PDB file of C-alpha atoms in Angstrom:
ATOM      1  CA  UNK A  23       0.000   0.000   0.000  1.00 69.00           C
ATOM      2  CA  UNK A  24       2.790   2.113   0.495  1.00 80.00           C
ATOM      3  CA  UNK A  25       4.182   1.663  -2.900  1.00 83.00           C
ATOM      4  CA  UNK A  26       1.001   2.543  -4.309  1.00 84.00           C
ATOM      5  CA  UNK A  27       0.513   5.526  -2.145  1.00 83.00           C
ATOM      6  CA  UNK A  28       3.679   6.626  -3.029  1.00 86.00           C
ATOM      7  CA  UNK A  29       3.021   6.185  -6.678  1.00 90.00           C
ATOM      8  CA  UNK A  30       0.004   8.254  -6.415  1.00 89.00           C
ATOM      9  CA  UNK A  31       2.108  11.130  -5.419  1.00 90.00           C
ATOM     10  CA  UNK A  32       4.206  11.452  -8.704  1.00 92.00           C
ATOM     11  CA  UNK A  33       0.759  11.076 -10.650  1.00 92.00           C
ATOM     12  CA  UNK A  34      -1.018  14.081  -8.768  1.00 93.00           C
ATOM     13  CA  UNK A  35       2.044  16.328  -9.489  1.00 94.00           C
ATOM     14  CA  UNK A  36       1.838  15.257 -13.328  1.00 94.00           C
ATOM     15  CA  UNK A  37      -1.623  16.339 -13.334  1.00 91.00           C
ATOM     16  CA  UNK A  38      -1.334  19.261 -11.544  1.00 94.00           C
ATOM     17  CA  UNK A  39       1.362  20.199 -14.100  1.00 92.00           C
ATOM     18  CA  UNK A  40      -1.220  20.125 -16.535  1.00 89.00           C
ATOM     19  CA  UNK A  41      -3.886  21.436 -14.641  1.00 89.00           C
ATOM     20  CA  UNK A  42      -1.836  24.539 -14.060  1.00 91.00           C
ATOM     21  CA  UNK A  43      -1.214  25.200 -17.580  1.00 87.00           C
ATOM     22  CA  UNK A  44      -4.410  24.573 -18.923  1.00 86.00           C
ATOM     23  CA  UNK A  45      -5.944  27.030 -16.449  1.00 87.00           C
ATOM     24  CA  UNK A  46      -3.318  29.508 -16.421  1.00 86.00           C
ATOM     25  CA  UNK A  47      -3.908  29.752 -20.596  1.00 82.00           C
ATOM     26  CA  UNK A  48      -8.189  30.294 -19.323  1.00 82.00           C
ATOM     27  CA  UNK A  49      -6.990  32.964 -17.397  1.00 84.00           C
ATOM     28  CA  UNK A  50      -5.028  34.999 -19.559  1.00 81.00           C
ATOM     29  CA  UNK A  51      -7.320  34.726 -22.413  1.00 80.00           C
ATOM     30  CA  UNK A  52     -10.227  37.158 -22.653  1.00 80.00           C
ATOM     31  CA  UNK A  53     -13.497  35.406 -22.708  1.00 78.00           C
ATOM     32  CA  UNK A  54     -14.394  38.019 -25.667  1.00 82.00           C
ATOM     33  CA  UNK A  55     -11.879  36.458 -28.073  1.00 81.00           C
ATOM     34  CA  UNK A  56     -13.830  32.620 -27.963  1.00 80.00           C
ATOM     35  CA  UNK A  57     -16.815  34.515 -29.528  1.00 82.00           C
ATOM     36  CA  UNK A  58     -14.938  36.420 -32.163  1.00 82.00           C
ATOM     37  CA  UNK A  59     -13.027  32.744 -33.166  1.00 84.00           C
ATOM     38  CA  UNK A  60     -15.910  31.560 -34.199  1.00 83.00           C
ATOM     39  CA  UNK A  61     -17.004  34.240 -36.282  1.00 85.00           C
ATOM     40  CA  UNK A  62     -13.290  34.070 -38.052  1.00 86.00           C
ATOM     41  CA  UNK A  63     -14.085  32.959 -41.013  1.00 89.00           C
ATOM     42  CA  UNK A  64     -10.494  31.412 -41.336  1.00 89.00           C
ATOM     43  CA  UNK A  65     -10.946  29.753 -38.371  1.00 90.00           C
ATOM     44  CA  UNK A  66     -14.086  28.039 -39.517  1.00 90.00           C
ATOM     45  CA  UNK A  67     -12.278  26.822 -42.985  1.00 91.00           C
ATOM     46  CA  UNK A  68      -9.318  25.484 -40.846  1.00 92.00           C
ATOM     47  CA  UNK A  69     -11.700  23.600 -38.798  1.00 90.00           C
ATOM     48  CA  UNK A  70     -13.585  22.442 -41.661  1.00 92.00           C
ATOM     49  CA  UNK A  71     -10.651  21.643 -43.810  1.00 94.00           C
ATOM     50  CA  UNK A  72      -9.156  20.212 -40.491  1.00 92.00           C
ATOM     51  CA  UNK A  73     -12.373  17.625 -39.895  1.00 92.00           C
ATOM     52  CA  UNK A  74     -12.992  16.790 -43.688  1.00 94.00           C
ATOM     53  CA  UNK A  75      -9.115  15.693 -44.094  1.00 95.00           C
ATOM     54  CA  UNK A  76      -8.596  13.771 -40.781  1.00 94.00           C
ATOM     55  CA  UNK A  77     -11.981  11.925 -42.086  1.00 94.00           C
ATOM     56  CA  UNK A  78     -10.596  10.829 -44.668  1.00 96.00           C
ATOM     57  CA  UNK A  79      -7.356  10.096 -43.619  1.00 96.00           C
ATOM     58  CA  UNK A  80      -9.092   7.825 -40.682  1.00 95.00           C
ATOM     59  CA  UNK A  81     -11.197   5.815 -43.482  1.00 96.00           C
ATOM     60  CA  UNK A  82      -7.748   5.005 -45.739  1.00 96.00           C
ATOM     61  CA  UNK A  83      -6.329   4.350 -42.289  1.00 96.00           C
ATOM     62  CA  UNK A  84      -9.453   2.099 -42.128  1.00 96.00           C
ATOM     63  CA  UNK A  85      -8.880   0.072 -44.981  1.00 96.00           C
ATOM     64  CA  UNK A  86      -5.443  -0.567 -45.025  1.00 96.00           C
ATOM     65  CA  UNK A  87      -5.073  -0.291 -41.188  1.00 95.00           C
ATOM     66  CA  UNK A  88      -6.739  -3.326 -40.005  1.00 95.00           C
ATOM     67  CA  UNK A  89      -6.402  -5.965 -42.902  1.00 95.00           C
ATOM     68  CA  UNK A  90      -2.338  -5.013 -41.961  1.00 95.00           C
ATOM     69  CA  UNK A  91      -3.059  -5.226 -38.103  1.00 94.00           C
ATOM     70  CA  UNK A  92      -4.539  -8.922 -38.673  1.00 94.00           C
ATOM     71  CA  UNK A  93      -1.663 -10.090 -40.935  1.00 95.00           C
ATOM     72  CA  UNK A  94       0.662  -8.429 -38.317  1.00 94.00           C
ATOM     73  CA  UNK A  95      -1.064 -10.366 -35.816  1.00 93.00           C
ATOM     74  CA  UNK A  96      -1.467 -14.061 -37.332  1.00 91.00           C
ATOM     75  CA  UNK A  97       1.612 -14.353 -39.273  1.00 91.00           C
ATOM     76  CA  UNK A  98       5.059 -14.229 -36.951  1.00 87.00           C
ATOM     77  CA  UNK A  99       7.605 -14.467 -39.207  1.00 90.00           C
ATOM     78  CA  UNK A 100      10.471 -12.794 -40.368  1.00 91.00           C
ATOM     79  CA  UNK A 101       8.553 -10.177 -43.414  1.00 92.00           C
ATOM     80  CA  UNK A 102       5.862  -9.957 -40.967  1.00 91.00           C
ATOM     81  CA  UNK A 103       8.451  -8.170 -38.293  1.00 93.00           C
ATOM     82  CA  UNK A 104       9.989  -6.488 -41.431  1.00 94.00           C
ATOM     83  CA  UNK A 105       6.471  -4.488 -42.095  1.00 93.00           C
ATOM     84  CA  UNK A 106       5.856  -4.180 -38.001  1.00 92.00           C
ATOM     85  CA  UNK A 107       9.198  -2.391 -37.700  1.00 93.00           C
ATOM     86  CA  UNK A 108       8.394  -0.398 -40.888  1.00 94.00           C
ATOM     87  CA  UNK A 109       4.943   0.497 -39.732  1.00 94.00           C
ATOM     88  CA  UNK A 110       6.964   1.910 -36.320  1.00 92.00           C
ATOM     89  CA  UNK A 111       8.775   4.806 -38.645  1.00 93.00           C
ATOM     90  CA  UNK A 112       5.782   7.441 -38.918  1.00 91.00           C
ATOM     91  CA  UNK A 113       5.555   7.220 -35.040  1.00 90.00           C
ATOM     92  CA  UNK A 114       9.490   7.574 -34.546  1.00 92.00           C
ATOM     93  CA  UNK A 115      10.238  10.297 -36.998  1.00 92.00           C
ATOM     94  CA  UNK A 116       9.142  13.944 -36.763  1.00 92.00           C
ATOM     95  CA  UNK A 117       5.895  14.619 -39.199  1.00 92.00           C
ATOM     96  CA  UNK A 118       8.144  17.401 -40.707  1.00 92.00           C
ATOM     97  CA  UNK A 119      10.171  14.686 -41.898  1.00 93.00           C
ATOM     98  CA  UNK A 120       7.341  12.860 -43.091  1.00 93.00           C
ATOM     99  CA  UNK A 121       6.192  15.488 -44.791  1.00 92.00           C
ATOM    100  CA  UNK A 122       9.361  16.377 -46.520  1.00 93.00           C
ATOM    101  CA  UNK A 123       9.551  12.968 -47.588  1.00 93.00           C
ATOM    102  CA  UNK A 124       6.221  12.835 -49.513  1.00 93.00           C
ATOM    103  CA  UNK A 125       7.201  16.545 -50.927  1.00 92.00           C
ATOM    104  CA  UNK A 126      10.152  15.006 -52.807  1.00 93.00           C
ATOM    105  CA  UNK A 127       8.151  12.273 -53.898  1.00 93.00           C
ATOM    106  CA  UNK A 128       5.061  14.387 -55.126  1.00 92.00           C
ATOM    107  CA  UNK A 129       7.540  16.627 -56.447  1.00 90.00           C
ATOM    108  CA  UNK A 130       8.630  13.928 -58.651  1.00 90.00           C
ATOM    109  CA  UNK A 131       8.229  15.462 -62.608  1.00 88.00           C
ATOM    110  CA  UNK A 132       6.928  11.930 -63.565  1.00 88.00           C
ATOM    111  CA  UNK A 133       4.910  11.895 -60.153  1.00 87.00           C
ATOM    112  CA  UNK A 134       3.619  15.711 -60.799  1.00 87.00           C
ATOM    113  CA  UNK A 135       2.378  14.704 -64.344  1.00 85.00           C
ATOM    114  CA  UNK A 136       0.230  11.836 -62.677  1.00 86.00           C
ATOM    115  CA  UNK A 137      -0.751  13.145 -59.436  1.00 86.00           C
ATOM    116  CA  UNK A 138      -0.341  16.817 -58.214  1.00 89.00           C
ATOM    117  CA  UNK A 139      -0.941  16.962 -54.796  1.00 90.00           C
ATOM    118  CA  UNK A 140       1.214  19.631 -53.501  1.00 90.00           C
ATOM    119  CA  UNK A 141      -0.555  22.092 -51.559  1.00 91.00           C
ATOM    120  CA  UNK A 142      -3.835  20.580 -52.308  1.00 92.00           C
ATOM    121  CA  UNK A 143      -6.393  19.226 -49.942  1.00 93.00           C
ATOM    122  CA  UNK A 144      -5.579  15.583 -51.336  1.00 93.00           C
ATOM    123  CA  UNK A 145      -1.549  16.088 -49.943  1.00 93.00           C
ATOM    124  CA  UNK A 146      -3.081  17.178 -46.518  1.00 94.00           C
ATOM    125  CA  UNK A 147      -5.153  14.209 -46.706  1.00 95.00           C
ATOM    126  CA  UNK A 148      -2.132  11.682 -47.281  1.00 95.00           C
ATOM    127  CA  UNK A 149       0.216  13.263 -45.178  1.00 95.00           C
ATOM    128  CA  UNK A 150      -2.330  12.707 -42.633  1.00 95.00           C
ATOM    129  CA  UNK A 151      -2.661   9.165 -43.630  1.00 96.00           C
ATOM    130  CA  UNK A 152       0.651   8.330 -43.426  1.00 95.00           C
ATOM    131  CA  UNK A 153       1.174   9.994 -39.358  1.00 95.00           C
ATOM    132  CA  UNK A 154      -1.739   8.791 -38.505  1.00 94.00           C
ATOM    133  CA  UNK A 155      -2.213   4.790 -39.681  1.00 95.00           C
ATOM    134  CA  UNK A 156       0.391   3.371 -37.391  1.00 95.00           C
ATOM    135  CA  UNK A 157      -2.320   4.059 -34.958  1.00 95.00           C
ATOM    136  CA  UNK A 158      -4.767   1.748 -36.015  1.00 95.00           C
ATOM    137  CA  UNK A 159      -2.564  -1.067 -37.263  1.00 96.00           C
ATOM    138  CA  UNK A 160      -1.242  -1.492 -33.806  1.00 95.00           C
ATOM    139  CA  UNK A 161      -4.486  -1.205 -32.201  1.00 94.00           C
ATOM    140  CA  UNK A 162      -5.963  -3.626 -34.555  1.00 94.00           C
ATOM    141  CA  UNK A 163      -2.716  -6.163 -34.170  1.00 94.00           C
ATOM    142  CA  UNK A 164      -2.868  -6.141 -30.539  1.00 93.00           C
ATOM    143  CA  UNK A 165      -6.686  -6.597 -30.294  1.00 93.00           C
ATOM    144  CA  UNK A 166      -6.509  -9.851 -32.749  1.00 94.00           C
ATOM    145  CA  UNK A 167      -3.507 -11.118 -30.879  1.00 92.00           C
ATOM    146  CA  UNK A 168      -5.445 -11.728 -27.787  1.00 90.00           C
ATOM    147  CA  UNK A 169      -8.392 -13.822 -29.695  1.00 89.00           C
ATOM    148  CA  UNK A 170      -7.489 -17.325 -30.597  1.00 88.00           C
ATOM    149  CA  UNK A 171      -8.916 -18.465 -33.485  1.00 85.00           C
ATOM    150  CA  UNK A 172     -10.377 -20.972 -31.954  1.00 86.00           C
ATOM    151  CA  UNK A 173     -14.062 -19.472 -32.254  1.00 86.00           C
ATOM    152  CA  UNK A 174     -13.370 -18.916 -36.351  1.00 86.00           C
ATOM    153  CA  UNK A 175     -12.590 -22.750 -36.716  1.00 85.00           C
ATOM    154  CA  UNK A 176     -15.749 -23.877 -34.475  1.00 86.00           C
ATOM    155  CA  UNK A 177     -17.976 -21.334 -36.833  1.00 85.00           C
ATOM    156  CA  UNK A 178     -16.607 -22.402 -39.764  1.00 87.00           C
ATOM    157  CA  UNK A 179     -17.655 -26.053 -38.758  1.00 87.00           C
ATOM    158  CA  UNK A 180     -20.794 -25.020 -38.356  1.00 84.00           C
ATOM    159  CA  UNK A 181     -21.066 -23.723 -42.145  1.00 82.00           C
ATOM    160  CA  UNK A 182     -19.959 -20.219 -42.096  1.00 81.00           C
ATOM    161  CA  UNK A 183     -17.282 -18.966 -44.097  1.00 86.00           C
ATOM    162  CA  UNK A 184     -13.980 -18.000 -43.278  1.00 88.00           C
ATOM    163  CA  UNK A 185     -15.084 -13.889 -44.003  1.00 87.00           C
ATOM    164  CA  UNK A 186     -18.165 -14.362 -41.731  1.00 90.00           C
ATOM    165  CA  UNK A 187     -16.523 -16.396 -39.311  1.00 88.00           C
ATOM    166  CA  UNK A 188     -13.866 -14.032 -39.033  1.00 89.00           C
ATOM    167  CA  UNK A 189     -16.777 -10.685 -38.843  1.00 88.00           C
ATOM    168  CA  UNK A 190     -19.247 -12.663 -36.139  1.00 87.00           C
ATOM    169  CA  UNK A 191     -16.351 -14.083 -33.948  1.00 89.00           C
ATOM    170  CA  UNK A 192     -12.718 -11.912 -34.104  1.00 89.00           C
ATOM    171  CA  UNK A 193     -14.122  -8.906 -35.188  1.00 92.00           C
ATOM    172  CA  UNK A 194     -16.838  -8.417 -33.177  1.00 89.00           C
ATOM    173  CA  UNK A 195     -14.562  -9.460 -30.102  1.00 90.00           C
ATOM    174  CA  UNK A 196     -11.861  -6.682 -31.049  1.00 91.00           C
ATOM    175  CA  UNK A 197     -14.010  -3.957 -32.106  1.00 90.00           C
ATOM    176  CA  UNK A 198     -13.716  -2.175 -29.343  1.00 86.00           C
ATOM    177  CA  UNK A 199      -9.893  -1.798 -29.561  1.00 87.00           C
ATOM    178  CA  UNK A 200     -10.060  -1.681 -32.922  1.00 92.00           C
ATOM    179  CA  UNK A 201     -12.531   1.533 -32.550  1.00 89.00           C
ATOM    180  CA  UNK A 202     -10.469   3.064 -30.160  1.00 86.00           C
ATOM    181  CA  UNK A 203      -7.090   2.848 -32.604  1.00 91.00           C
ATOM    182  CA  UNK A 204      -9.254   4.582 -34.755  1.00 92.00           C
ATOM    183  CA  UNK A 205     -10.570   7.247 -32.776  1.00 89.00           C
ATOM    184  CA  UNK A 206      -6.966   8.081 -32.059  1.00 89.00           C
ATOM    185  CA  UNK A 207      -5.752   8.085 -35.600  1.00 93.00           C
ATOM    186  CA  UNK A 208      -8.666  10.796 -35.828  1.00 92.00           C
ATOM    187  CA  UNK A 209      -7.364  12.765 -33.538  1.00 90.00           C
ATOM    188  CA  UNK A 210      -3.630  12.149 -34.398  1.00 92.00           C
ATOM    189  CA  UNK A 211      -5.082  13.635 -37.947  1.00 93.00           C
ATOM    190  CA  UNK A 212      -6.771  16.096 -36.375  1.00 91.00           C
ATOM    191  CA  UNK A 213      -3.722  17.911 -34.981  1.00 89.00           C
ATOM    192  CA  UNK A 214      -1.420  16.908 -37.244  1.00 92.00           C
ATOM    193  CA  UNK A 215       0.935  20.072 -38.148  1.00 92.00           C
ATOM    194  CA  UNK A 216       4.050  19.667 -39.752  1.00 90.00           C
ATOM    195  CA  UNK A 217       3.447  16.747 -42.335  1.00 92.00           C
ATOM    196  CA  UNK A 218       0.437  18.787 -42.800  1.00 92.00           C
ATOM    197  CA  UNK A 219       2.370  22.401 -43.343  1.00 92.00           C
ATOM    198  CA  UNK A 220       5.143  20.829 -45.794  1.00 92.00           C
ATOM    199  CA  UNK A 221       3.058  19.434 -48.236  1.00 91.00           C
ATOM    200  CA  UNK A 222      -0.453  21.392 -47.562  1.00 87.00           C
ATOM    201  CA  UNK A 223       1.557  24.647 -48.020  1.00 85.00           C
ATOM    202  CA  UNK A 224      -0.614  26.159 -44.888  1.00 84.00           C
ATOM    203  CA  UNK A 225      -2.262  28.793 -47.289  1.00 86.00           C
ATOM    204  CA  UNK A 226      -4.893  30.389 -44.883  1.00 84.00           C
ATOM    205  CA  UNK A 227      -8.512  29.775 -45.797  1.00 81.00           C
ATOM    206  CA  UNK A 228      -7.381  27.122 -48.259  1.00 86.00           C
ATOM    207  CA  UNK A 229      -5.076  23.922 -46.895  1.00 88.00           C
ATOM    208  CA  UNK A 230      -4.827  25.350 -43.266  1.00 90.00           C
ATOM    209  CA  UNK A 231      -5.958  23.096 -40.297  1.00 91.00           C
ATOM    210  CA  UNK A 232      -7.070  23.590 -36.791  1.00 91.00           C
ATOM    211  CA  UNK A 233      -2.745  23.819 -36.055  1.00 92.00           C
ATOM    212  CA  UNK A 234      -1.684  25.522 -38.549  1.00 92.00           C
ATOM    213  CA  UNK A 235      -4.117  28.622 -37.845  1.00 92.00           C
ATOM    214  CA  UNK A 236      -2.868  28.714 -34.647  1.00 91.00           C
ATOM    215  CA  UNK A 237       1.258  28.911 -35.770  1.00 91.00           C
ATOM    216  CA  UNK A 238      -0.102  31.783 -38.535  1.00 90.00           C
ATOM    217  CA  UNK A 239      -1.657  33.657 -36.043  1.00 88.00           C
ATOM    218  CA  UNK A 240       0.894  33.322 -33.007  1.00 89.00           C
ATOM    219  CA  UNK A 241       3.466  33.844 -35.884  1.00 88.00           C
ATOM    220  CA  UNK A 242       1.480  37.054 -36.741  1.00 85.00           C
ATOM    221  CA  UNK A 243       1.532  38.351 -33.404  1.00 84.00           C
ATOM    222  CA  UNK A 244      -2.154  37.466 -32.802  1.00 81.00           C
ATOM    223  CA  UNK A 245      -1.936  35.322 -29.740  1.00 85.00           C
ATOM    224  CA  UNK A 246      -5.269  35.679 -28.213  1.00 85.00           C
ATOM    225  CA  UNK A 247      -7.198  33.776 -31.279  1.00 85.00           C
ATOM    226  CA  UNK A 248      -3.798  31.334 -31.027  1.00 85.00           C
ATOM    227  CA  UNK A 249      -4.641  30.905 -27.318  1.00 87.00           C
ATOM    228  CA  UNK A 250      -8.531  30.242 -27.769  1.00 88.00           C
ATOM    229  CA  UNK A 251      -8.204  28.346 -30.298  1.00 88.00           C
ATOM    230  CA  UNK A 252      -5.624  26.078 -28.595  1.00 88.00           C
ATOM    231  CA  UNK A 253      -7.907  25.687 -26.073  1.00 88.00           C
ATOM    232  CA  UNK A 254     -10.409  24.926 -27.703  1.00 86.00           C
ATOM    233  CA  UNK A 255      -8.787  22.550 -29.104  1.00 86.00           C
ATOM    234  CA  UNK A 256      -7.262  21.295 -25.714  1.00 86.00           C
ATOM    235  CA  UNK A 257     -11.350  21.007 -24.359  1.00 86.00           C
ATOM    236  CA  UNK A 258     -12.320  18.857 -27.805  1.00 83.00           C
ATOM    237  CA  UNK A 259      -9.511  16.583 -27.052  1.00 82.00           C
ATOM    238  CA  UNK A 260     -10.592  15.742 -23.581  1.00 84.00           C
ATOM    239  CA  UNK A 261     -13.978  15.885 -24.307  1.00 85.00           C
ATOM    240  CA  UNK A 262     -12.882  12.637 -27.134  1.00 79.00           C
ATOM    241  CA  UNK A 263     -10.733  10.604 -24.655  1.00 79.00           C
ATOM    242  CA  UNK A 264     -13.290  11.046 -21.921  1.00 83.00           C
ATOM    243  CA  UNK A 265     -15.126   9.482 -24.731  1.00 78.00           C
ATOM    244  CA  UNK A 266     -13.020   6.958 -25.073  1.00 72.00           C
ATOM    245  CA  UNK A 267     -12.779   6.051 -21.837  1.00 75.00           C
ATOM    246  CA  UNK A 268     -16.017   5.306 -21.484  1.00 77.00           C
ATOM    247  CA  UNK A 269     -16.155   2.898 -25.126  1.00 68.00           C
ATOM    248  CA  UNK A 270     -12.940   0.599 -23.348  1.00 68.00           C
ATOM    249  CA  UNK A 271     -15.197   0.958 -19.719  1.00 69.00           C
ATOM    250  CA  UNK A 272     -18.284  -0.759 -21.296  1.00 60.00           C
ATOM    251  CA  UNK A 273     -16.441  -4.007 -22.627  1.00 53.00           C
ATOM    252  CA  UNK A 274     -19.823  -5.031 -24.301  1.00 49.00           C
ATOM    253  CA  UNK A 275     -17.636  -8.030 -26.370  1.00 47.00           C
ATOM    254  CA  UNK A 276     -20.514 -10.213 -27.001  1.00 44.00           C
ATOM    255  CA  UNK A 277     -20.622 -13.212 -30.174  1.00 43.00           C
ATOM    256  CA  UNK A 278     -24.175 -13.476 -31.962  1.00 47.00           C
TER     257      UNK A 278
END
């Protein structure tokens, strides 16, 4: 009990940490400014270029996300490790570099000619994809790791096949962590920034996100709409892991 107690006193002074800074920013911003954000027009198109994007990056993320995280998670062999470890990099490296990375490739004069994505809403879109997927691919691979397959092979002896044994047994069982690597790949999309900036340009009104509007305007000199919107952005985020929270409390794994 001691240990614990002890313990307990290292995570009140981490939260208080962040209590303190999140209500030192309330103070010192005027409660005037939250109303005028919202009638920013920029501020509207970030957060509507901001939502649309991280959609879409959370549906590719989606699709290629979870049919990786099951491979990752039934086959353990050496290319399967390969593609793990190589699935790791977008976490490691700093989303500038990511971003620089798909600017030389875009930039390409064969690529161009194909695909011009530079400073377009579909290069904010990708560059979100590609910070953002590692988060469902290890949610996904860590959920199906802890679900023998066990319950495909009895419903597959009972006539279903391997797709709907797969949906009605694994699936269903890990959808809840599944959901919840999701969910954070949203919001990893959400407030993506420097991926986002390299290859999205961060042209005001036209590929800037939620982030980026607040670096223009700090970098302008405008820090109250930087402040509000950062925490406004700060109470969305708590307001979606409280949410969270409560999807992982339930548990509701059932089998029909």
């Amino acid at each position: 009990m001691k240990l614990i107690k002890t313990c307990s006193i290292f995570a009140i002074i981490l939260a208080l940490c962040i209590l303190i800074l999140i209500s030192t920013s309330f103070i010192l911003t005027n409660v005037n400014s939250f109303l005028l954000l919202l009638k920013d027009k920029n501020f509207i198109d970030a957060l509507m270029f901001g939502i649309k994007t991280s959609v879409l990056a959370t549906i590719f993320s989606a699709l290629f996300g979870i049919p990786s995280g099951l491979y990752l998670a039934r086959e353990k062999n050496k290319f399967s490790r390969l593609l793990d470890s190589l699935f790791d990099i977008p976490l490691i490296i700093p989303p500038l570099v990511v971003g620089t990375l798909l600017l030389i490739f875009f930039n390409i004069p064969y690529i161009i000619n194909i695909l011009n994505v530079i400073f377009t809403f579909k290069g904010a879109v990708i560059a979100q994809f590609f910070i953002s997927f590692p988060f469902t691919v290890k949610a996904a691979k860590n959920a199906f790791e802890l679900i023998p397959t066990t319950y495909e092979h009895i419903a597959m002896t009972l006539g279903a096949s391997q797709f709907r044994a797969f949906y009605d047994t694994t699936f269903k069982l890990a959808f809840n962590s599944v959901l919840g690597g999701l969910i954070l790949s949203w919001l990893r999309s959400l407030g993506e920034f420097g991926a986002t900036l390299m290859i999205g340009g961060g042209i005001s009104g036209v590929t800037a996100n939620i982030p980026i509007y607040i670096y223009l305007n700090m970098n302008e000199g405008d820090f109250q709409k930087g402040l509000s919107a950062s925490l406004l952005i700060v109470l969305f985020a708590f307001i979606c892991v409280i949410t969270l929270k409560i999807i992982f409390a339930k548990k509701s794994y059932y089998i029909q």
